[in-house]
Every structure is written in C-alpha cells, then in structure tokens.
Short mmCIF file of C-alpha atoms in Angstrom, two decimals:
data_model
loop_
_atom_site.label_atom_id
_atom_site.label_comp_id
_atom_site.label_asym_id
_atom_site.label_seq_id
_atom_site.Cartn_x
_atom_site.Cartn_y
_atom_site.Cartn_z
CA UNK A 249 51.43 -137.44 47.53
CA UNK A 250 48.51 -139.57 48.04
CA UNK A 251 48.81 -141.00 51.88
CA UNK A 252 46.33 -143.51 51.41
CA UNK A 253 48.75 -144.93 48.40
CA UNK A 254 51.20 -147.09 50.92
CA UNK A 255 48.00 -148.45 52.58
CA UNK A 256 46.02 -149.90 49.81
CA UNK A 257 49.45 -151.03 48.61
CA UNK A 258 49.72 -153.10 51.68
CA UNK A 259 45.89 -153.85 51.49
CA UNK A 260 46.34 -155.09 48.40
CA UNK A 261 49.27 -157.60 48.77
CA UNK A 262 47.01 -158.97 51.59
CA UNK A 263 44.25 -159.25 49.50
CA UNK A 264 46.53 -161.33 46.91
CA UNK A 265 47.73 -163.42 49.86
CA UNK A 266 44.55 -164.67 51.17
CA UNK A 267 43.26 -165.40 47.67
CA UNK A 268 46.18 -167.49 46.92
CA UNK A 269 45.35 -169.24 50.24
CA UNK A 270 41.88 -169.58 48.98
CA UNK A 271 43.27 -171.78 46.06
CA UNK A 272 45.82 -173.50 47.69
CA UNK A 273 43.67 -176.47 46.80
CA UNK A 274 44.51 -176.38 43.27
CA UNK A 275 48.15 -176.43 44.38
CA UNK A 276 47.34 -180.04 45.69
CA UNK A 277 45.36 -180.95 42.54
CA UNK A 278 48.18 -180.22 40.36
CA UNK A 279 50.79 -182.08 42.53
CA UNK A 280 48.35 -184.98 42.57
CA UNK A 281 47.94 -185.28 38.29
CA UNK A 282 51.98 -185.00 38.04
CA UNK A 283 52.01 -187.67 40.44
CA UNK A 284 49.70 -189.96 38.99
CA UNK A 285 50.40 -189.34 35.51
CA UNK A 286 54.31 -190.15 36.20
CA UNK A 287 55.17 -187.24 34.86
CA UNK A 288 58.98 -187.13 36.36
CA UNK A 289 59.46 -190.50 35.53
CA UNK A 290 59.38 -189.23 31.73
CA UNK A 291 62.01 -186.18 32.78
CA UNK A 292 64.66 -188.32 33.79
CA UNK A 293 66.54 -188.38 30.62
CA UNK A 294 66.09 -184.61 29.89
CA UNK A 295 64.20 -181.71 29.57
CA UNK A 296 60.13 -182.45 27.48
CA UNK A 297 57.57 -180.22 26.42
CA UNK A 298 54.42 -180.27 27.21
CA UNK A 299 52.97 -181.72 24.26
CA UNK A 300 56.00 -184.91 24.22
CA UNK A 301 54.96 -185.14 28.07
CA UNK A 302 51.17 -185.36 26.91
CA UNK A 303 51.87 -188.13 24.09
CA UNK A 304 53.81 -190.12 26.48
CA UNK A 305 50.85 -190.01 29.50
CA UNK A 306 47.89 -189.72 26.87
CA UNK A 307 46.88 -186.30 28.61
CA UNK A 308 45.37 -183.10 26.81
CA UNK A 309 49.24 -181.33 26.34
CA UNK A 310 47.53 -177.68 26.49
CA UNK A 311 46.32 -178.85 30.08
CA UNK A 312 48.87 -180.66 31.30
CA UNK A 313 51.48 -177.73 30.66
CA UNK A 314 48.85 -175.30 32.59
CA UNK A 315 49.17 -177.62 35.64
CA UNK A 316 53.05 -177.95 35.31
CA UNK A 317 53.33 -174.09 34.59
CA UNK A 318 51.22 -173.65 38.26
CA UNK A 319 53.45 -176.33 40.05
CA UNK A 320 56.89 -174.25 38.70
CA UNK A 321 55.77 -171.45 40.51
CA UNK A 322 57.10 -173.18 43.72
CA UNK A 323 59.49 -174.76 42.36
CA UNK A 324 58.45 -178.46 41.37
CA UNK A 325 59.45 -178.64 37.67
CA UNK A 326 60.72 -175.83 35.77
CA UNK A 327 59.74 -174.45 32.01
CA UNK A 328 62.28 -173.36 29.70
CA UNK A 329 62.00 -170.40 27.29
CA UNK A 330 61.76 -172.96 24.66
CA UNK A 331 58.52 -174.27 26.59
CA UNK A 332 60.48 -177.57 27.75
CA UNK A 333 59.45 -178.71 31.48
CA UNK A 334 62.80 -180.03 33.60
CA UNK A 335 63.14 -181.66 36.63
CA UNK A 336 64.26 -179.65 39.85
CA UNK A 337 65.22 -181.17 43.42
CA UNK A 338 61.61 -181.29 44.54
CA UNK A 339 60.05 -182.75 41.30
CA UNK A 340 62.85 -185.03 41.48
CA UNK A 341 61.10 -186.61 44.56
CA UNK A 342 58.50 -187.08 42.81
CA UNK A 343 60.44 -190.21 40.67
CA UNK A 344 58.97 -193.70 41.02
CA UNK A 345 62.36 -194.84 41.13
CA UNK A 346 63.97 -192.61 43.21
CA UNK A 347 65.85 -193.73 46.87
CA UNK A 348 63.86 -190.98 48.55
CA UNK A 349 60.70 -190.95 46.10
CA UNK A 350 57.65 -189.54 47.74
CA UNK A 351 55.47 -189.93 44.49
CA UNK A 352 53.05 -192.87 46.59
CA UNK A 353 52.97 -190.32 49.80
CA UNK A 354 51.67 -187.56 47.43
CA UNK A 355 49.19 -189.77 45.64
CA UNK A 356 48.17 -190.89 49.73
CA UNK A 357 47.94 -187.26 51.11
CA UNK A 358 46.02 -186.07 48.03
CA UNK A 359 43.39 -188.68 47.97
CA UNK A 360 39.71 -188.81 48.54
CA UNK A 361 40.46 -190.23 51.85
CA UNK A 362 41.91 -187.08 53.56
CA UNK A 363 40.58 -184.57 50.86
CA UNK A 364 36.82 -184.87 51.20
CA UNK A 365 37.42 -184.71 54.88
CA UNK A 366 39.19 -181.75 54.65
CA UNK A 367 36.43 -180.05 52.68
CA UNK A 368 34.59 -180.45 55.63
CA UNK A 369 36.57 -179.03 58.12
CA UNK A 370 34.20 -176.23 59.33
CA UNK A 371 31.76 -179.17 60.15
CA UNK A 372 34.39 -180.53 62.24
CA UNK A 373 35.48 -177.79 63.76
CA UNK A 374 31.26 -177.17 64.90
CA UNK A 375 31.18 -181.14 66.11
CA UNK A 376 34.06 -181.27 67.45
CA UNK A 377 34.93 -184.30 66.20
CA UNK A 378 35.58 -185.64 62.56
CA UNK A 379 32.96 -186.16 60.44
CA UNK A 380 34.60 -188.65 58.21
CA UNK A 381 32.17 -191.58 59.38
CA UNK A 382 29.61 -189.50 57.51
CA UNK A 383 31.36 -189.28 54.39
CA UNK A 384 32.90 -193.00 53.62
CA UNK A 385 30.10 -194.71 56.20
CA UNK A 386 32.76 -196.30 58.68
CA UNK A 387 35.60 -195.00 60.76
CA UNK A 388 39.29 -193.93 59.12
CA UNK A 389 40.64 -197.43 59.87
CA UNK A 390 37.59 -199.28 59.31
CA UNK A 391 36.99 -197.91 55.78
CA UNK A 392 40.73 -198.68 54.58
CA UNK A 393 40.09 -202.14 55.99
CA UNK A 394 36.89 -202.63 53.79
CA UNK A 395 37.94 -201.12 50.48
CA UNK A 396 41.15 -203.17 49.53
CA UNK A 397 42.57 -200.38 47.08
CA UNK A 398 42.23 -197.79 50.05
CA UNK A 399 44.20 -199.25 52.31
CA UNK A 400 46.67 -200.89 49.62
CA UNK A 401 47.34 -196.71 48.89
CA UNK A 402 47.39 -196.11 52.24
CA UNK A 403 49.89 -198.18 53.66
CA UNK A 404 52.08 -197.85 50.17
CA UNK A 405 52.06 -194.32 50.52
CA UNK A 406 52.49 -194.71 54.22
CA UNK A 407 55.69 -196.54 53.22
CA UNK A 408 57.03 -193.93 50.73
CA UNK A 409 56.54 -191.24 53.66
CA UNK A 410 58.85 -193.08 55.97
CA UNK A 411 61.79 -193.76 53.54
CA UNK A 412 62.83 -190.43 53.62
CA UNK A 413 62.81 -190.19 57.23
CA UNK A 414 63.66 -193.32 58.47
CA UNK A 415 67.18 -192.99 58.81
CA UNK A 416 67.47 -189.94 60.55
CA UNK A 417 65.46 -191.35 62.93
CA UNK A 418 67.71 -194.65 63.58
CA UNK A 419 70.91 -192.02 64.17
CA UNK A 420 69.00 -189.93 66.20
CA UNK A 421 68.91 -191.89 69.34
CA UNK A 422 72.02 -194.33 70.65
CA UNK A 423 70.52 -197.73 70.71
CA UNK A 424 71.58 -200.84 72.72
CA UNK A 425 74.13 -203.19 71.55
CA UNK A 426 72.39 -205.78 72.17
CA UNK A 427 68.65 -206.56 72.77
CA UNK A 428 65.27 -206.47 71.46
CA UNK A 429 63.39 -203.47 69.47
CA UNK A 430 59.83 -203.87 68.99
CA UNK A 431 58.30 -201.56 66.15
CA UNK A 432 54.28 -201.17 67.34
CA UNK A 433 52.75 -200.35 64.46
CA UNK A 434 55.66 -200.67 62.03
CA UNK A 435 54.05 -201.30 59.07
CA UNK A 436 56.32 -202.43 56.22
CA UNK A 437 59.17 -202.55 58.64
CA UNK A 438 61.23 -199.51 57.11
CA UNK A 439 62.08 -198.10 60.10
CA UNK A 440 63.25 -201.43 62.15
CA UNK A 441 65.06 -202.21 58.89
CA UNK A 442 66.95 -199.01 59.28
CA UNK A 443 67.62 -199.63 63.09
CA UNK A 444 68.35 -203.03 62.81
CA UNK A 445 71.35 -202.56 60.06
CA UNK A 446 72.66 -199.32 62.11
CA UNK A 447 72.98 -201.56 65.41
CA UNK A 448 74.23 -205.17 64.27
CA UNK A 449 73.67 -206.77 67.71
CA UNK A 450 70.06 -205.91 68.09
CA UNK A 451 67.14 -208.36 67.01
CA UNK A 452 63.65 -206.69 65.98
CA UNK A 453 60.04 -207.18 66.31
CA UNK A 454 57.96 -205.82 63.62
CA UNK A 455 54.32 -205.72 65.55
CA UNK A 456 51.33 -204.43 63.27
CA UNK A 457 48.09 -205.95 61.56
CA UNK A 458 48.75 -209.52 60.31
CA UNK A 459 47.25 -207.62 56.64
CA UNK A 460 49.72 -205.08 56.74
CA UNK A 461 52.99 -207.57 57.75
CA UNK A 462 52.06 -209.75 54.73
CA UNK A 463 53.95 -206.63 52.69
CA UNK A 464 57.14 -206.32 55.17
CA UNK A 465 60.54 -205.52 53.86
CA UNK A 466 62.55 -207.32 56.08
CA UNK A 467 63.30 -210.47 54.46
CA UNK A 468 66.95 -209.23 53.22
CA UNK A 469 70.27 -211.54 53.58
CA UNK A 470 72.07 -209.03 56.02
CA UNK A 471 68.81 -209.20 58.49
CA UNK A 472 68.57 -212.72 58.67
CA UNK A 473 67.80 -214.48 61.89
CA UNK A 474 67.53 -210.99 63.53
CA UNK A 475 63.49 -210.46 63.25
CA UNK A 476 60.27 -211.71 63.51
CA UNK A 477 56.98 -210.65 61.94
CA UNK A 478 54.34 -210.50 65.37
CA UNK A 479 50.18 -209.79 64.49
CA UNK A 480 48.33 -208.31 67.09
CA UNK A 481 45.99 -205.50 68.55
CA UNK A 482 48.24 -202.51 70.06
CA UNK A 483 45.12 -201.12 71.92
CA UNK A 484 45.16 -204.40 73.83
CA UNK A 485 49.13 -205.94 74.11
CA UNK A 486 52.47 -205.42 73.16
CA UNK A 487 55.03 -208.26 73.34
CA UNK A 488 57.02 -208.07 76.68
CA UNK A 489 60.07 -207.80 77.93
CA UNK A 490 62.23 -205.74 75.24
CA UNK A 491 64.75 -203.36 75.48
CA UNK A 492 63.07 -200.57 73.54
CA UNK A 493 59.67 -199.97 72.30
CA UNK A 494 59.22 -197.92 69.19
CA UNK A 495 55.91 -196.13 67.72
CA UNK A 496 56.67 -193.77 65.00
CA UNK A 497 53.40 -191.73 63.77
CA UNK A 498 50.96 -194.10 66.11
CA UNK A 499 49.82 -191.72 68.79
CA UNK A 500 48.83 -189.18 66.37
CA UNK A 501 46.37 -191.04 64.80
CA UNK A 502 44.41 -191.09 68.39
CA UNK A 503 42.70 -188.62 70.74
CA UNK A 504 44.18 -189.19 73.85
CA UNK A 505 41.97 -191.58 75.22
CA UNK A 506 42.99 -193.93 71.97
CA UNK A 507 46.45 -192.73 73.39
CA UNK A 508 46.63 -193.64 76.97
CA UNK A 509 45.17 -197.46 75.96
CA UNK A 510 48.03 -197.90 73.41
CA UNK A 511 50.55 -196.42 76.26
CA UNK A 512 49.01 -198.65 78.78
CA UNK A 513 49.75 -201.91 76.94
CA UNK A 514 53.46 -200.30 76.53
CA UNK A 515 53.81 -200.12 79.95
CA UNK A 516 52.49 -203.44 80.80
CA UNK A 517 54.98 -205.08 78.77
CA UNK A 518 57.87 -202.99 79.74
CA UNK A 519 60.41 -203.36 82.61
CA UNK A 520 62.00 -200.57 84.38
CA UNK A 521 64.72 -200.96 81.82
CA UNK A 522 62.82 -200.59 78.74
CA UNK A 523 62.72 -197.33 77.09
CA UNK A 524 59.94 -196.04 75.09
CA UNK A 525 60.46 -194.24 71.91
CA UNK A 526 57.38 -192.35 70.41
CA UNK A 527 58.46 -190.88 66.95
CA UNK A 528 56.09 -187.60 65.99
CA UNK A 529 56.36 -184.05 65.45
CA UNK A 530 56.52 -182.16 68.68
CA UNK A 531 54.75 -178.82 67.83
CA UNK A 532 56.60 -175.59 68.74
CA UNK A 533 55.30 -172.93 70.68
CA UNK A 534 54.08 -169.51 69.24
CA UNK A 535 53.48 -168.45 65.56
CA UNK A 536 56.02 -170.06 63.76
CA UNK A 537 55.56 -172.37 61.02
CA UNK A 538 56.23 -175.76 61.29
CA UNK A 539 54.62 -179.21 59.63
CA UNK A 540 53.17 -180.94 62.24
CA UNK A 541 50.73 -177.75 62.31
CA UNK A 542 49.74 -178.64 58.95
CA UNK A 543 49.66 -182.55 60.07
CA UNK A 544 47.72 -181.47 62.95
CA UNK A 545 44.50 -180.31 60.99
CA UNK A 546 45.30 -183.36 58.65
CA UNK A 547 44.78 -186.26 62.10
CA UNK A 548 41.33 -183.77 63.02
CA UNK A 549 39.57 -183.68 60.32
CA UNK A 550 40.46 -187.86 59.03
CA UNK A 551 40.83 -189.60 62.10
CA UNK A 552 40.35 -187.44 65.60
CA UNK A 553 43.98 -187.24 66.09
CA UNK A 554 46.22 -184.50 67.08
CA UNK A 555 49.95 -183.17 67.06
CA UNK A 556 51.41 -182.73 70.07
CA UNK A 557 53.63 -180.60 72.13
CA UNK A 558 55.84 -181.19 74.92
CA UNK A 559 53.86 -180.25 77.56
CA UNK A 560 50.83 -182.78 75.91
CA UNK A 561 52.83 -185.42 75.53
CA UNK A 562 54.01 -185.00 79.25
CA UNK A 563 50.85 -184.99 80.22
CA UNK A 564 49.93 -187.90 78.24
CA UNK A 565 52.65 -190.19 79.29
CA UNK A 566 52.34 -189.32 82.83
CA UNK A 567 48.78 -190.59 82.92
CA UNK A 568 49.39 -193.86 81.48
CA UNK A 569 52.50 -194.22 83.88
CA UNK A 570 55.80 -193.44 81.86
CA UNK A 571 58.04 -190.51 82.63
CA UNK A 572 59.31 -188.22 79.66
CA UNK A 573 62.92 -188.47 79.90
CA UNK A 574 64.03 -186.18 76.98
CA UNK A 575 62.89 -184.95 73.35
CA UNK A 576 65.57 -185.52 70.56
CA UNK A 577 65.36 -183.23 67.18
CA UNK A 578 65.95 -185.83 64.03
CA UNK A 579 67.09 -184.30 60.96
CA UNK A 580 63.64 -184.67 59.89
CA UNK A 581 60.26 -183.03 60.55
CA UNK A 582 59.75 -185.51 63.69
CA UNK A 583 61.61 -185.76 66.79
CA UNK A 584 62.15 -188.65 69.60
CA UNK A 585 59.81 -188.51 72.53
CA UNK A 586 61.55 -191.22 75.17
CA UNK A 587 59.81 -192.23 77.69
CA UNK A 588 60.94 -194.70 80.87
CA UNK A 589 58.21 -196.39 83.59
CA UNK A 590 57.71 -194.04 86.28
CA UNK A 591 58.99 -195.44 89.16
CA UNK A 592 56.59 -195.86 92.03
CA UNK A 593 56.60 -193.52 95.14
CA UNK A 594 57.23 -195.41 98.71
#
C-alpha cells in the first residue's frame, strides 16, 4: 500500500477547498444576475427551463442556465432532470414580492459600492484604513449622497435587509408600556414600525437624514398619532428625554472614534432612566463561524467600520459614559447590546 496515498488524498481536498475559495466571487456574480434579472419572480408559478427563463428576461438561455446550474450547487434554485430550474427556500427569498424578500439586499451587497472595495482589500489591510475614497473620489456616505441611484440602492436594499430581521428584534427585548422610542438612524422606519405595533402604548421617533425620512413607512392607519418623522445629525444630537434609544446597524458603520461621538450625543439626551439599545452582531470568540465575521471585513474595507465583541463594545460604551447592562441573542444574526448611564462615583 502506498502510504503517501491518504496524504495527497487529504492534500488534495485542500487544494479543491482553497480554489473554490478563490472563486467564491463568481458565487456573488451569479447571485447578483438572478437577482437583477428577476429570475424567481418568473418561478413562482412553476418549474422553467432555461431557455423559457431566457425569453422571459431577454438573457443568452445557454448562459443564464450555467449561472443557475452554479447557484444550485448551494442550494438557491434547483434543475430538474428534464433541465427545468425550481424555486427552493433560499431562491424563494430572492422574490420581489415576497414578505421576507431579500432580492434589493442582494442587489445592495453585490454592488460596485462594496465590491470594488473589496477587490482591494490587501491595500487596506497595508493602510490600514479603507481605500474606498480612492476608488469613488469621496467617503462611503458622501458618495451615496452625490450619486442619487447609489444611495436610492443603498437605503432600498438597506430596507429589504431589515425586514427579515426586524421582528425578532422587537420580541427580543420587553419594552415599556408606555413612553417614547427613538430609532437613531432608522431609516425607512421598519424597525420602529415593528416595535411600535408589538407595544400599543409606546409613541416613536424615527431620527435619520431628512433625504432618507422622505421614504418612511410609517404612515399606516394602526400607527397613527403615535410617531413623528425628526431630521438631524446623530454625530451631533439626539432628541432628549425618551424612554429608550435604539441604533440598529449604526455603530458598525464607525471606527470607534465615529462611535464614542454618536454614544456621546446618546448620553446627553438620556436620563438615568433611559435605556440604550444598540442592535449589531456581537462576534463570538474563537474559530467558529459566524456572519458578523463576514460583515466585519464588509464595514473595513467600505467604510472603516468594525464588528464587535463584548468585551469592545464594553469598552466602547464605558468611554462615552454608559454601562453595558446585558447582551440579548435575537432569533436573528444580531443581538441587543443595552446599555444604561453610568452612574457617577461620590
């Protein structure tokens, strides 16, 4: 028996592994066309082949079944012996008109925006800093604000994200029955929306960019009377006074001197009754695999951000004087950091 056999075996599953790494790119690329083209839109009746798919989206249909055939290797669409492509729970998600649909959040994480970056994430990692100023000629933020359709994708995709995890969020922590919930950064509002119809006796302050409130979705019949829409700068104030202060996926985006002047307003505004709820992923310890790992490479190389653990955000909220009172798992990739203001020594 050859003894070198088992190890060039191993060797070469390695070898297969890394190279499959190596292309995980085209993974993204494939997701991104099925996306865009709608391509699960035109499986919701049934099962299509390639070629009906390819008359529907005016695509080449010998192409277009290449990239499906890649993305059914993990399971987002499936072929048929007869060659027909069906719909599975993850392409599913990728329905414009689905409850959960994540089709905008895929278009959003495989655009230009975060993909060039990411090409240049060994010049990033040699700065030490990202180098997307280089590439689009202003700051993450500053570019979506000049190019309209950028930040139109951005915060639509943004808002796709958050349906899926919004609600788990909301149950995850026992709010108030009564009082006032301001959203920093809320965006579209999905989240407060979610909060606000779980807890019936709160009102809610959606706080963001007056561009980005212009596209809120709180103007429904059972919310009325219990929010208002209030532009502003974060980095400089939040409104006072409330109950609870919420930031889900803000603190992220910044290094953590962005951080601690985003925390600062929050504590200037709170009183030693407000709670603070910061909404990320808390990154485990060790080797294990978790998103926020993935997210985590995603804020360095677009934006100078980071994932954090629970000894960072400690850290973090000490310094800006808040004391981390607990960490609560949602059903979702994120969990709820709460924070209360440290109470001074005598």
């Amino acid at each position: 028996m050859d003894e070198a056999r088992p190890h060039r075996a191993a060797e070469d599953s390695l070898a297969a592994l890394l190279t499959e790494h190596a292309l995980g790119y085209l993974h993204s690329a494939a997701l991104r066309t099925a996306a865009r083209l709608g391509v699960a839109d035109h499986l919701t009746a049934g099962p299509r082949t390639a070629e009906e798919l390819a008359s529907l989206t005016g695509v080449s249909a010998p192409h277009l079944r290449r990239a499906l055939r890649l993305l059914a290797t993990r399971g987002v669409f499936a072929e048929d012996a007869t060659g027909a492509f069906r719909l599975t729970p993850a392409a599913s998600l990728l329905r414009s008109d689905g409850p959960s649909s994540l089709r905008t959040a895929v278009v959003m994480l495989t655009d230009e925006t975060f993909w060039k970056p990411a090409e240049r994430l060994e010049d990033t990692v040699r700065a030490g800093h990202t180098v997307f100023e280089e590439i689009f000629g202003a700051p993450f933020f500053e570019h979506l604000a000049r190019i309209p359709q950028a930040g139109e994708d951005f915060d639509t995709g943004m808002a796709g994200l958050s349906t899926s995890e919004d609600d788990a969020i909301a149950a995850a922590w026992a709010f108030p029955e009564r009082g006032t919930v301001v959203d920093i950064g809320g965006g579209r509002g999905g989240l407060l929306r979610r909060v606000l119809v779980r807890n019936p006796g709160l009102h809610g302050v959606l706080y963001d960019r007056e561009q980005v409130l212009r596209d809120h979705t709180l103007d429904e019949p059972e919310l009325a009377g219990r929010w208002q829409a209030c532009p502003g700068d974060f980095f400089a104030s939040v409104p006072s006074g409330a109950e609870v202060y919420l930031m889900k996926r803000i603190l992220h985006d910044w290094d953590d001197e962005g951080c601690l002047r985003i925390l600062r307003a929050c504590r200037a505004a709170m009183t030693t009754g407000s709670r603070l709820l910061v909404v990320d992923a808390v990154l485990p310890q060790g080797n294990e695999p978790h998103p926020g790992k993935i997210l985590d490479v995603l804020m360095m190389t677009s934006l100078d951000g980071r994932e954090r653990s629970a000894q960072e955000f400690h850290r973090l909220l000490s310094a800006a004087g808040l004391r981390l009172t607990r960490i609560l798992p949602t059903a979702s990739t994120l969990s709820v950091v709460e924070a209360v203001v440290e109470a001074k020594s005598s």
